[in-house]
Amino acid sequence: MNDRLAQYDLPDARGHFGPYGGIFVAETLVHALDELAQAYERYRKDPAFIAELNDEFAHFVGRPSPIYHARRWSDVLGGAQIYFKREDLNHTGAHKINNTIGQAMLARRMGKRRVIAETGAGQHGVATATIAARYGMECVVYMGSEDIKRQASNVYRMKLLGATVSSVESGSRTLKDALNEAMRDWATNVADTFYIIGTVAGPHPYPMMVRDFQAIIGQECIEQMPQMTGRQPDYVVACVGGGSNAMGIFHPYIPFPEVHLVGVEAAGDGIETGRHSASLTAGTPGVLHGNRTYLLQNSDGQIIDTHSISAGLDYPGVGPEHAWLKDSGRASYESATDSEALEAFHTCCRLEGIIPALESSHALAYAARLARELPRDKVILVNLSGRGDKDMPTVAERSGMVV
Amino acid sequence: MSRITAVFERLRAAERKALIPYVTAGDPDLGTSLDILRAMVAAGADILEIGVPFSDPMADGPVIQRAGERALKNGVGLADVLSLVERFRQTDPDTAIVLMGYANPIEAMGRDRFIAAAARAGVDGLIVVDYPPEESVDFAAAVRAAGLDLIFLLAPTSTRARIEQVAGLASGYIYYVSLAGVTGAGHLDLDDVLHHLEVIRELTDIPVGVGFGIRDGATARSICTIADAAIIGSRIIQEVEADPVHAAARVGHFLSEVRAAMDQPATNAA
Ligand SMILES: Cc1ncc(COP(=O)(O)O)c(C=O)c1O
């Protein structure tokens, strides 16, 4: 398997995935990124670093996360068999913790005592606050004031964990603006601060580094699927916001040409309404947040407001490696609307006894659509990236209830 | 010789330093921006930096962010900024003009189309905040071929190797960012700036302007004991923000004070 993996060695030394990725930042951040790239290069191959990371995964996160056969749902659909990779069972409730541990370990080794993060749904903020508490680091999480309103329970969780949640009032007051603000903080406090980016976006080395930390998801699947089903899946399906849970499960599967990789973006009210966050489906290439990738923008090159019922998918860009996977045809990208995601959410609750995150529900919605069209002997593996506890108020409101 | 280089040569001969004010185009509206630009020239500005509004100004502090948001609310984009320059040029053939902004609006217009349009409108130089040298080798060549200067930033964290790399691509002037952070931040550490400028001077002959954190004439004057230019941004936007109706007059008044301080003959008192 190693020599198959060796054929895919993107990004290049400066973070390019074909025409995408790179380092598009102001000079004030160039040195910090160089320093980070060097530190990461050194520790990614360091046996002590790897051992410590694996130990954290086993004892703090609860890895490996299991794979679960969604039998009843598969039966109801009458087609392909659906399996879930249970990232929802991780400590803090989503895949985000895999990456924050890796970056926080790096921060410690680089002697940075303060960590900062951006967050949309609050899951990455919670995961960062969690590891900061465990490592005794100061933690500031930037969050758009709009998102603070929709994700109140995660805001409270971050505060319980000792983090400062800083409300971002600029621009559209959502995830993209939180990322801008975190970058500004980093540029100002670069000497003692480590910026833990929550997805496979940002300037190099972030897209590569976050992917590598999340790749544990796919690596486990490659071991687990043959044990569960006797072979690798026919389809691997994951939701795509910035794209970290998707990259994490896709990346180890890239050298398996028989495995279809499908990313599912948020179609919001419908792609045709313009109220969505489907950058790969409906966007065009441009430069944002330090890399070149597909963006939702107007003809003036201004980034436009996005919409999704799930705050975690509400982002106008996408990780550059997804842009490359799309253009190269190695992965394909679909979308699911708010109402399709909600329907999948409810079905998953009722049929499987699992409350999925609204983000993950987009992947479930597409998987259900796909399963119906496929014969029973096909296997679809869905990355169940997180649990839906945080989404109770949003779902209840849609159903006309208050919780 | 480019208009920017001509400005620096002229000033050098007169033993004066360049005053480079920045203003965001379209804040509070394009008509006022034109008045502000003219008032800046009347107050003694040598080169004008015109900010192109962008939805995600990652390197800017709150003051310039707000200016950009106001301009965007007016629907001001890159094409409007170019028309503003064209209108300014009809009455002022001499003052050098630099556009400062982010990569995405340029890429949306198309790099080549933008460079040609900028040259036609009378732009002299470009600062693309998020195009570091590695990502702009082709762009720099196209900009130079059109007779424009590409101006790069250097920061307190820039290494010697980095300074050499930038010096190899830059023309017009180099923009030294006086502090770690974003535009409009805190106060600047004069000794630290002077120390870094000495290093930059060793490695290149291109004029060096200093910006980020210059808020008054006294600081501009001290900076210019070593630097070739003082660049002032957020402090000017604050004048616009405080009284948009009289923005041009207020900016002009503020800049004439800075100019006067910069032009004061040297005294023996340190
Ligand atoms: C559960 C869950 N899934 C997915 C995402 C989207 O992020 P990414 O595309 O980086 O996996 C988020 C983001 O907050 C999330 O909380």
XYZ file of C-alpha atoms and ligand atoms in Angstrom:
689
model
C 0.000 0.000 0.000
C 2.861 2.347 0.763
C 4.090 2.504 -2.804
C 0.545 3.188 -4.006
C 0.363 6.109 -1.610
C 3.733 7.306 -2.773
C 2.275 8.139 -6.187
C 0.240 10.919 -4.639
C 2.547 13.396 -3.017
C 0.764 16.733 -3.170
C 1.199 19.469 -2.173
C 4.558 20.684 -3.489
C 7.070 22.383 -1.189
C 5.164 25.663 -1.275
C 1.780 24.113 -0.733
C 0.448 23.886 -4.267
C -2.116 21.322 -5.338
C -1.839 21.984 -9.069
C -2.998 25.591 -9.496
C -4.568 25.674 -6.015
C -3.262 26.236 -2.500
C -0.047 28.193 -2.005
C 0.782 30.967 0.438
C -1.160 34.164 -0.217
C -0.637 36.224 2.913
C 0.741 39.602 3.901
C 4.449 39.741 4.651
C 3.701 40.004 8.380
C 2.734 36.308 8.388
C 5.345 34.865 6.054
C 7.937 34.249 8.728
C 5.423 32.630 11.080
C 4.321 30.266 8.323
C 7.923 29.366 7.497
C 8.557 28.615 11.141
C 5.422 26.492 11.330
C 6.250 24.586 8.154
C 9.729 23.811 9.475
C 8.437 22.662 12.842
C 5.797 20.494 11.235
C 8.323 18.994 8.829
C 10.498 18.076 11.755
C 7.854 16.593 14.056
C 5.650 14.787 11.568
C 8.356 12.148 11.247
C 9.471 12.253 14.872
C 8.675 8.877 16.525
C 8.115 10.510 19.923
C 5.629 12.976 18.428
C 3.768 10.218 16.607
C 3.670 8.024 19.706
C 2.291 10.844 21.829
C -0.345 11.682 19.206
C -1.449 8.050 19.024
C -1.617 7.899 22.786
C -3.841 10.999 22.861
C -6.020 9.504 20.140
C -6.454 6.291 22.136
C -6.956 7.678 25.627
C -8.273 11.211 25.243
C -10.310 10.968 22.020
C -11.365 7.333 22.221
C -9.931 6.153 18.916
C -10.249 4.131 16.832
C -13.807 5.232 16.222
C -15.975 2.285 15.190
C -17.681 1.606 11.905
C -21.385 0.948 12.132
C -23.708 -0.751 9.660
C -26.878 1.326 9.292
C -28.965 -1.772 8.588
C -32.485 -0.490 9.075
C -31.913 2.605 6.975
C -30.247 0.537 4.243
C -33.201 -1.870 4.282
C -35.727 0.952 4.010
C -33.838 2.429 1.071
C -33.661 -0.970 -0.565
C -30.324 -0.442 -2.276
C -26.669 -0.211 -1.296
C -25.544 -0.888 2.271
C -24.701 2.235 4.260
C -21.967 2.245 6.885
C -21.061 5.099 9.236
C -17.565 5.998 10.362
C -18.449 7.088 13.880
C -16.489 10.331 14.364
C -19.528 11.483 16.354
C -18.318 9.236 19.173
C -15.049 11.126 19.591
C -14.483 13.171 22.704
C -16.112 16.588 22.149
C -18.452 15.097 19.570
C -16.812 15.566 16.196
C -13.731 14.899 14.088
C -12.357 18.358 14.911
C -10.481 17.106 17.997
C -8.114 14.950 15.872
C -6.617 18.066 14.369
C -6.584 20.310 17.430
C -4.561 17.771 19.396
C -1.972 17.526 16.646
C -1.632 21.287 16.332
C -1.608 21.886 20.090
C 1.188 19.331 20.471
C 3.102 21.222 17.817
C 2.411 24.531 19.591
C 3.857 23.127 22.800
C 6.990 21.974 21.059
C 7.353 25.398 19.420
C 7.163 27.051 22.843
C 3.930 28.938 22.162
C 1.827 29.331 25.266
C -1.230 30.919 23.699
C -3.489 29.304 21.099
C -6.177 30.968 19.023
C -8.828 29.523 16.739
C -11.724 30.496 14.496
C -15.000 28.664 14.737
C -18.335 28.541 12.934
C -20.513 25.861 14.492
C -18.375 26.028 17.586
C -17.127 22.445 17.257
C -13.598 23.464 16.371
C -13.685 26.134 19.077
C -14.753 23.540 21.629
C -12.082 21.107 20.447
C -9.423 23.828 20.715
C -10.641 24.985 24.141
C -10.588 21.353 25.258
C -6.994 20.682 24.352
C -5.920 24.100 25.623
C -7.439 23.241 29.000
C -5.694 19.898 29.031
C -2.318 21.466 28.129
C -2.746 24.537 30.332
C -2.597 27.013 27.463
C -4.326 30.363 27.125
C -7.059 30.084 24.487
C -8.960 32.704 22.497
C -11.647 31.607 20.039
C -12.933 33.998 17.381
C -16.552 33.504 16.427
C -18.866 35.611 14.272
C -21.598 37.304 16.280
C -24.213 35.652 14.020
C -22.806 32.225 14.862
C -22.629 33.053 18.570
C -26.386 33.514 18.410
C -27.051 30.228 16.628
C -24.629 28.077 18.626
C -25.154 29.264 22.195
C -24.486 25.917 23.866
C -21.070 25.564 22.243
C -20.210 29.110 23.326
C -21.002 28.079 26.876
C -18.942 24.904 26.541
C -15.903 26.914 25.424
C -16.276 29.238 28.395
C -16.587 26.287 30.786
C -13.309 25.014 29.383
C -11.643 28.305 30.209
C -11.459 29.838 26.748
C -12.234 33.436 25.876
C -14.802 33.676 23.099
C -14.241 36.828 21.096
C -17.238 38.066 19.126
C -16.442 39.148 15.552
C -18.570 42.021 14.259
C -16.919 42.616 10.892
C -18.105 41.583 7.429
C -20.853 38.969 7.430
C -20.148 38.090 11.096
C -19.703 34.399 10.353
C -16.915 31.853 9.986
C -14.980 33.626 7.230
C -14.811 36.813 9.279
C -13.756 34.853 12.366
C -10.896 33.457 10.281
C -9.883 36.983 9.184
C -9.889 38.122 12.793
C -7.846 35.156 13.991
C -5.275 35.883 11.256
C -5.079 39.487 12.443
C -4.525 38.336 16.013
C -1.822 35.970 14.823
C -0.051 38.692 12.832
C -0.083 40.885 15.944
C 0.940 38.274 18.542
C 3.019 36.000 16.409
C 5.844 35.648 18.938
C 3.903 33.727 21.582
C 0.788 32.601 19.706
C -0.073 29.513 17.670
C -3.050 29.708 15.327
C -4.945 26.402 15.253
C -6.924 26.476 11.992
C -9.912 24.153 12.076
C -10.087 22.954 8.519
C -7.970 22.134 5.464
C -7.953 25.783 4.351
C -5.641 28.728 5.020
C -2.081 29.175 3.737
C 0.410 26.312 3.464
C 1.222 24.282 5.552
C -2.275 24.281 7.080
C -4.192 22.397 4.358
C -1.558 19.647 4.352
C -1.060 19.551 8.108
C -4.763 19.471 8.991
C -5.305 16.779 6.362
C -2.488 14.690 7.830
C -3.902 14.935 11.349
C -7.390 14.046 10.086
C -6.125 11.226 7.861
C -6.361 8.910 10.876
C -10.060 8.664 9.941
C -9.426 7.116 6.547
C -6.454 5.078 7.761
C -8.684 3.374 10.296
C -11.380 2.767 7.667
C -8.893 1.022 5.414
C -8.212 -1.433 8.252
C -11.796 -1.687 9.469
C -13.806 -2.006 6.272
C -12.320 -5.340 5.161
C -13.046 -6.699 8.648
C -16.657 -5.483 8.455
C -17.471 -6.203 4.820
C -14.575 -8.183 3.409
C -13.448 -5.335 1.177
C -13.081 -1.601 0.733
C -16.252 0.443 0.120
C -17.502 1.400 -3.342
C -18.234 4.951 -2.241
C -16.846 7.156 0.506
C -19.140 10.084 1.239
C -18.416 13.092 3.469
C -19.810 16.577 3.962
C -17.627 19.483 2.916
C -17.472 22.818 4.710
C -13.803 23.729 4.636
C -13.286 20.062 3.903
C -11.329 18.573 6.822
C -13.479 15.582 7.678
C -13.765 14.819 3.966
C -10.003 15.149 3.348
C -9.373 13.021 6.428
C -11.392 10.113 5.105
C -10.581 10.680 1.388
C -6.835 11.057 1.547
C -5.872 7.472 2.435
C -8.322 6.269 -0.242
C -6.890 8.362 -3.076
C -4.635 5.506 -4.276
C -7.631 3.103 -4.451
C -9.074 3.922 -7.892
C -12.037 1.583 -7.385
C -13.259 3.652 -4.421
C -15.417 6.626 -5.463
C -14.924 9.704 -3.317
C -17.899 12.034 -3.026
C -17.943 15.335 -1.126
C -21.319 16.838 -0.262
C -21.683 20.594 -0.019
C -24.473 22.605 1.541
C -27.052 23.658 -1.049
C -28.928 25.737 1.555
C -32.235 26.885 0.086
C -31.175 25.397 -3.276
C -28.238 26.156 -5.571
C -30.541 28.057 -7.941
C -31.594 30.487 -5.148
C -28.024 31.683 -4.608
C -28.527 31.069 -0.866
C -26.087 28.213 -0.292
C -22.450 27.441 0.576
C -21.541 25.154 -2.304
C -18.189 26.612 -3.414
C -17.074 23.645 -5.527
C -20.488 23.168 -7.115
C -21.246 26.807 -7.890
C -18.067 28.805 -7.255
C -15.087 29.988 -9.293
C -11.363 29.975 -8.477
C -9.902 32.909 -6.575
C -7.720 33.826 -3.603
C -9.024 33.936 -0.045
C -7.608 33.219 3.401
C -4.125 32.555 2.152
C -4.779 30.082 -0.645
C -6.166 29.766 -4.160
C -9.321 27.700 -4.372
C -12.964 27.719 -5.455
C -14.872 30.625 -3.934
C -18.358 32.015 -3.843
C -17.825 35.532 -5.123
C -19.495 38.203 -7.209
C -18.167 39.554 -10.501
C -16.131 42.207 -8.597
C -14.255 39.479 -6.742
C -15.980 40.236 -3.441
C -16.774 37.201 -1.326
C -20.536 36.813 -1.036
C -22.689 35.849 1.921
C -23.323 32.153 2.186
C -26.130 30.221 3.740
C -26.592 26.811 5.284
C -28.709 25.472 8.111
C -25.444 24.082 9.494
C -23.046 26.751 10.714
C -20.124 24.369 10.129
C -20.702 24.276 6.362
C -21.413 27.987 6.042
C -18.107 28.951 4.411
C -17.558 30.606 1.004
C -14.316 28.772 0.246
C -13.076 25.203 0.444
C -9.741 23.540 1.067
C -7.463 23.759 -2.003
C -6.889 20.007 -2.165
C -10.611 19.539 -2.810
C -10.363 22.051 -5.657
C -7.613 19.917 -7.115
C -9.457 16.628 -6.526
C -12.482 18.107 -8.282
C -10.573 19.342 -11.336
C -8.592 16.114 -11.591
C -11.782 14.071 -11.381
C -10.466 11.916 -8.526
C -13.343 13.071 -6.313
C -16.759 14.361 -7.256
C -18.834 16.920 -5.435
C -22.571 16.946 -4.911
C -24.829 19.013 -2.707
C -27.781 18.625 -0.360
C -30.271 21.326 0.625
C -31.264 22.364 4.129
C -34.484 20.381 3.880
C -32.793 17.275 2.486
C -30.275 17.418 5.328
C -33.071 17.839 7.888
C -34.972 14.906 6.467
C -31.846 12.740 6.694
C -31.274 14.040 10.216
C -34.722 12.899 11.353
C -34.502 9.576 9.529
C -31.164 8.816 11.129
C -32.568 9.618 14.591
C -35.625 7.408 14.112
C -34.152 4.461 12.236
C -30.698 4.196 13.727
C -30.915 5.778 17.164
C -28.139 8.200 16.258
C -28.564 11.977 16.328
C -26.147 13.245 13.670
C -24.715 16.757 13.361
C -26.504 18.870 10.755
C -23.210 19.056 8.848
C -22.956 15.263 8.675
C -26.655 15.093 7.769
C -25.747 16.552 4.378
C -23.522 13.545 3.713
C -26.291 11.247 4.947
C -28.827 12.901 2.637
C -26.656 12.293 -0.398
C -25.785 8.755 0.714
C -29.490 7.938 0.996
C -30.097 9.340 -2.489
C -27.202 7.310 -3.861
C -28.083 4.082 -2.023
C -31.526 3.969 -3.649
C -29.946 3.932 -7.097
C -27.414 1.188 -6.360
C -27.791 -2.589 -6.050
C -27.769 -4.229 -2.602
C -24.230 -5.545 -2.868
C -22.706 -2.056 -3.101
C -21.191 -0.450 -0.034
C -21.340 3.238 0.883
C -19.185 4.489 3.743
C -20.355 7.809 5.194
C -18.181 9.889 7.456
C -20.490 10.704 10.348
C -18.349 13.684 11.263
C -20.180 14.742 14.407
C -23.124 14.327 16.722
C -26.146 16.595 16.714
C -26.420 17.641 20.354
C -25.304 21.161 19.464
C -28.042 21.388 16.827
C -31.038 20.797 19.092
C -32.145 24.452 19.142
C -31.821 24.810 15.336
C -33.781 21.651 14.597
C -36.415 22.406 17.232
C -36.919 25.889 15.823
C -37.462 24.442 12.351
C -40.091 22.176 13.841
C -41.755 25.112 15.583
C -40.577 24.131 19.043
C -38.388 25.775 21.632
C -35.942 23.762 23.730
C 11.692 56.487 -15.519
C 8.439 55.741 -13.714
C 6.472 58.560 -12.142
C 7.186 57.090 -8.700
C 10.930 56.984 -9.270
C 10.768 60.527 -10.610
C 9.052 61.661 -7.405
C 11.803 60.173 -5.257
C 14.593 61.657 -7.418
C 13.015 65.083 -7.320
C 12.642 64.918 -3.542
C 16.145 63.620 -3.040
C 17.537 66.580 -4.995
C 15.508 68.922 -2.786
C 16.527 67.029 0.367
C 12.927 66.340 1.236
C 11.045 63.146 2.040
C 7.901 61.752 0.494
C 4.522 61.978 2.167
C 2.295 59.073 1.111
C -1.270 59.179 2.406
C -3.707 56.291 1.996
C -7.442 56.494 1.544
C -10.041 53.835 0.747
C -11.854 54.581 -2.512
C -15.598 55.020 -2.175
C -15.646 56.016 1.493
C -17.949 57.807 2.074
C -18.553 57.930 -1.720
C -16.520 58.187 -4.929
C -17.148 61.924 -5.378
C -15.733 62.655 -1.935
C -12.800 60.337 -2.618
C -11.854 62.517 -5.588
C -12.044 65.638 -3.389
C -9.935 63.922 -0.739
C -7.262 62.954 -3.279
C -7.047 66.543 -4.524
C -6.931 67.899 -0.976
C -4.086 65.516 -0.206
C -2.079 66.826 -3.137
C -2.784 70.430 -2.103
C -1.540 69.584 1.402
C 1.763 68.326 0.021
C 1.308 64.629 -0.648
C 3.769 63.196 -3.175
C 2.296 59.780 -3.862
C -1.298 58.701 -3.213
C -2.183 55.213 -2.103
C -5.755 54.371 -3.007
C -7.293 51.416 -1.211
C -9.402 49.027 -3.269
C -12.291 47.757 -1.116
C -12.329 44.019 -0.421
C -14.803 41.963 1.557
C -12.076 40.154 3.523
C -9.257 42.561 4.348
C -7.182 40.141 6.406
C -4.244 42.507 6.954
C -6.266 45.548 7.987
C -7.291 46.770 11.406
C -10.789 47.935 12.334
C -10.502 51.485 10.934
C -9.623 50.476 7.372
C -12.005 47.506 7.597
C -14.862 49.876 8.330
C -13.877 52.152 5.457
C -13.919 49.152 3.130
C -17.312 48.059 4.406
C -18.762 51.518 3.787
C -17.332 51.544 0.275
C -18.672 48.068 -0.460
C -22.109 49.150 0.714
C -21.881 51.779 -2.015
C -21.107 48.995 -4.463
C -17.600 50.287 -5.140
C -15.376 47.731 -6.862
C -12.086 47.630 -8.714
C -13.554 49.031 -11.956
C -14.907 52.060 -10.040
C -11.520 52.643 -8.465
C -9.941 52.714 -11.919
C -12.495 55.286 -13.096
C -11.703 57.364 -10.024
C -8.036 57.369 -10.995
C -8.955 58.332 -14.552
C -10.961 61.315 -13.306
C -8.158 62.378 -10.987
C -5.631 62.176 -13.827
C -7.641 64.581 -16.008
C -6.521 67.455 -13.774
C -3.329 66.086 -12.201
C -0.709 64.599 -14.525
C 2.127 64.583 -11.950
C 1.165 63.014 -8.645
C 2.027 59.329 -8.524
C -0.791 56.924 -7.770
C -0.543 53.499 -6.191
C -3.453 51.099 -5.824
C -3.381 48.997 -2.687
C -5.609 45.989 -2.258
C -6.005 42.243 -2.205
C -5.513 39.636 -4.910
C -9.040 38.389 -5.430
C -10.661 41.432 -7.070
C -7.692 41.543 -9.452
C -8.014 37.857 -10.315
C -11.759 38.269 -10.779
C -11.145 41.015 -13.353
C -8.327 38.975 -14.881
C -4.698 39.867 -14.141
C -3.783 41.004 -17.637
C -6.973 42.927 -18.190
C -6.471 44.656 -14.857
C -2.853 45.599 -15.502
C -3.732 47.079 -18.893
C -6.703 48.983 -17.470
C -4.648 50.307 -14.560
C -1.905 51.562 -16.876
C -4.499 53.215 -19.123
C -6.204 54.908 -16.160
C -2.927 56.456 -15.022
C -1.963 54.194 -12.140
C 1.781 54.104 -11.406
C 2.184 51.328 -8.900
C 0.459 48.387 -7.260
C 0.520 46.881 -3.791
C -1.186 43.513 -3.632
C -1.117 42.732 0.058
C -1.603 38.976 -0.282
C 0.701 38.387 -3.279
C 4.046 37.532 -1.709
C 7.056 37.355 -4.058
C 6.846 33.549 -4.538
C 3.342 33.835 -5.922
C 3.944 36.886 -8.070
C 6.904 36.261 -10.353
C 4.730 36.221 -13.503
C 2.542 39.006 -12.198
C 5.588 41.163 -11.428
C 6.897 40.679 -14.962
C 3.544 41.637 -16.494
C 3.268 44.684 -14.222
C 6.765 45.825 -15.176
C 6.097 45.252 -18.867
C 3.143 47.630 -18.577
C 5.454 50.284 -17.106
C 4.046 50.037 -13.584
C 5.916 49.506 -10.336
C 5.119 46.540 -8.098
C 5.583 47.492 -4.479
C 6.186 44.828 -1.843
C 5.854 44.856 1.913
C 8.611 43.990 4.336
C 7.983 43.413 8.037
C 9.993 43.320 11.256
C 9.959 39.523 10.901
C 11.404 39.526 7.365
C 14.712 37.696 7.230
C 17.780 38.882 5.300
C 17.106 36.285 2.636
C 13.576 37.572 2.370
C 14.689 41.178 2.014
C 17.039 40.173 -0.788
C 14.270 38.255 -2.550
C 11.879 41.215 -2.335
C 14.572 43.638 -3.440
C 15.053 41.527 -6.556
C 11.411 41.907 -7.608
C 10.350 45.265 -6.219
C 10.489 48.612 -7.941
C 9.232 52.109 -7.104
C 9.592 51.775 -3.356
C 9.498 49.165 -0.628
C 6.783 49.426 1.986
C 8.221 48.647 5.408
C 5.496 47.648 7.859
C 6.668 49.168 11.119
C 5.127 46.678 13.489
C 3.864 43.140 13.806
C 0.148 43.359 13.261
C -2.493 45.002 11.141
C -3.013 48.528 9.869
C -3.924 51.061 12.517
C -2.416 49.097 15.372
C -0.694 50.574 18.422
C 2.360 52.763 18.413
C 5.567 52.208 16.587
C 8.951 51.591 18.132
C 11.225 54.114 16.456
C 14.544 52.511 17.368
C 13.342 49.164 16.159
C 12.219 50.651 12.837
C 15.499 52.478 12.362
C 17.457 49.312 13.047
C 15.491 47.338 10.465
C 15.768 50.109 7.893
C 19.540 49.994 8.192
C 19.500 46.326 7.282
C 17.184 46.949 4.339
C 19.381 49.829 3.170
C 22.417 47.559 3.146
C 20.640 45.228 0.761
C 18.881 47.544 -1.674
C 18.905 51.044 -3.155
C 15.147 51.135 -3.724
C 13.513 53.911 -1.658
C 11.870 52.671 1.540
C 8.599 54.015 2.905
C 7.425 53.224 6.426
C 3.793 52.688 7.321
C 1.498 51.186 9.977
C 1.361 53.232 13.156
C 2.283 56.737 11.953
C -0.305 59.031 13.488
C 1.234 62.488 13.626
C 3.779 64.867 12.146
C 6.375 64.282 14.824
C 6.487 60.544 14.170
C 6.529 61.090 10.403
C 9.440 63.447 10.850
C 11.430 61.059 13.033
C 10.787 58.147 10.706
C 12.016 60.227 7.787
C 15.374 60.841 9.382
C 16.083 57.431 7.849
C 13.165 56.422 5.673
C 12.445 57.943 2.267
C 8.741 58.217 2.879
C 6.121 58.281 5.602
C 2.935 56.361 4.789
C -0.210 57.301 6.712
C -3.487 55.369 6.463
C -5.781 54.689 9.410
C -5.241 58.135 10.909
C -6.575 59.683 7.690
C -9.576 57.369 7.538
C -10.406 58.515 11.062
C -10.775 62.052 9.741
C -13.143 60.788 7.048
C -15.089 58.756 9.556
C -15.397 61.603 12.044
C -17.021 63.968 9.545
C -17.722 62.472 6.110
C -19.249 65.707 4.785
C -16.107 67.735 5.436
C -13.734 64.810 4.909
C -11.584 66.454 2.230
C -11.014 69.631 4.251
C -10.211 67.691 7.406
C -7.802 65.350 5.660
C -6.127 68.313 3.954
C -5.747 70.142 7.257
C -4.276 67.117 9.020
C -1.838 66.375 6.195
C -0.575 69.972 5.943
C 0.457 69.728 9.583
C 2.297 66.485 8.899
C 3.933 68.028 5.836
C 5.036 71.059 7.830
C 6.581 68.858 10.511
C 8.403 66.781 7.900
C 9.753 69.885 6.135
C 10.947 71.690 9.248
C 14.662 72.355 8.905
C 16.816 70.081 11.024
C 17.852 71.505 14.379
C 20.818 70.498 16.430
C 18.642 69.272 19.255
C 18.416 65.512 18.825
C -19.639 17.881 12.776
C -19.006 18.714 11.719
N -18.860 18.209 10.488
C -18.306 18.927 9.496
C -17.889 20.222 9.695
C -17.337 20.978 8.519
O -15.961 21.145 8.535
P -15.020 20.314 7.576
O -15.566 20.445 6.198
O -13.701 20.952 7.757
O -15.032 18.913 8.025
C -17.995 20.798 10.961
C -17.535 22.174 11.213
O -17.760 22.775 12.203
C -18.579 20.023 11.991
O -18.727 20.528 13.224
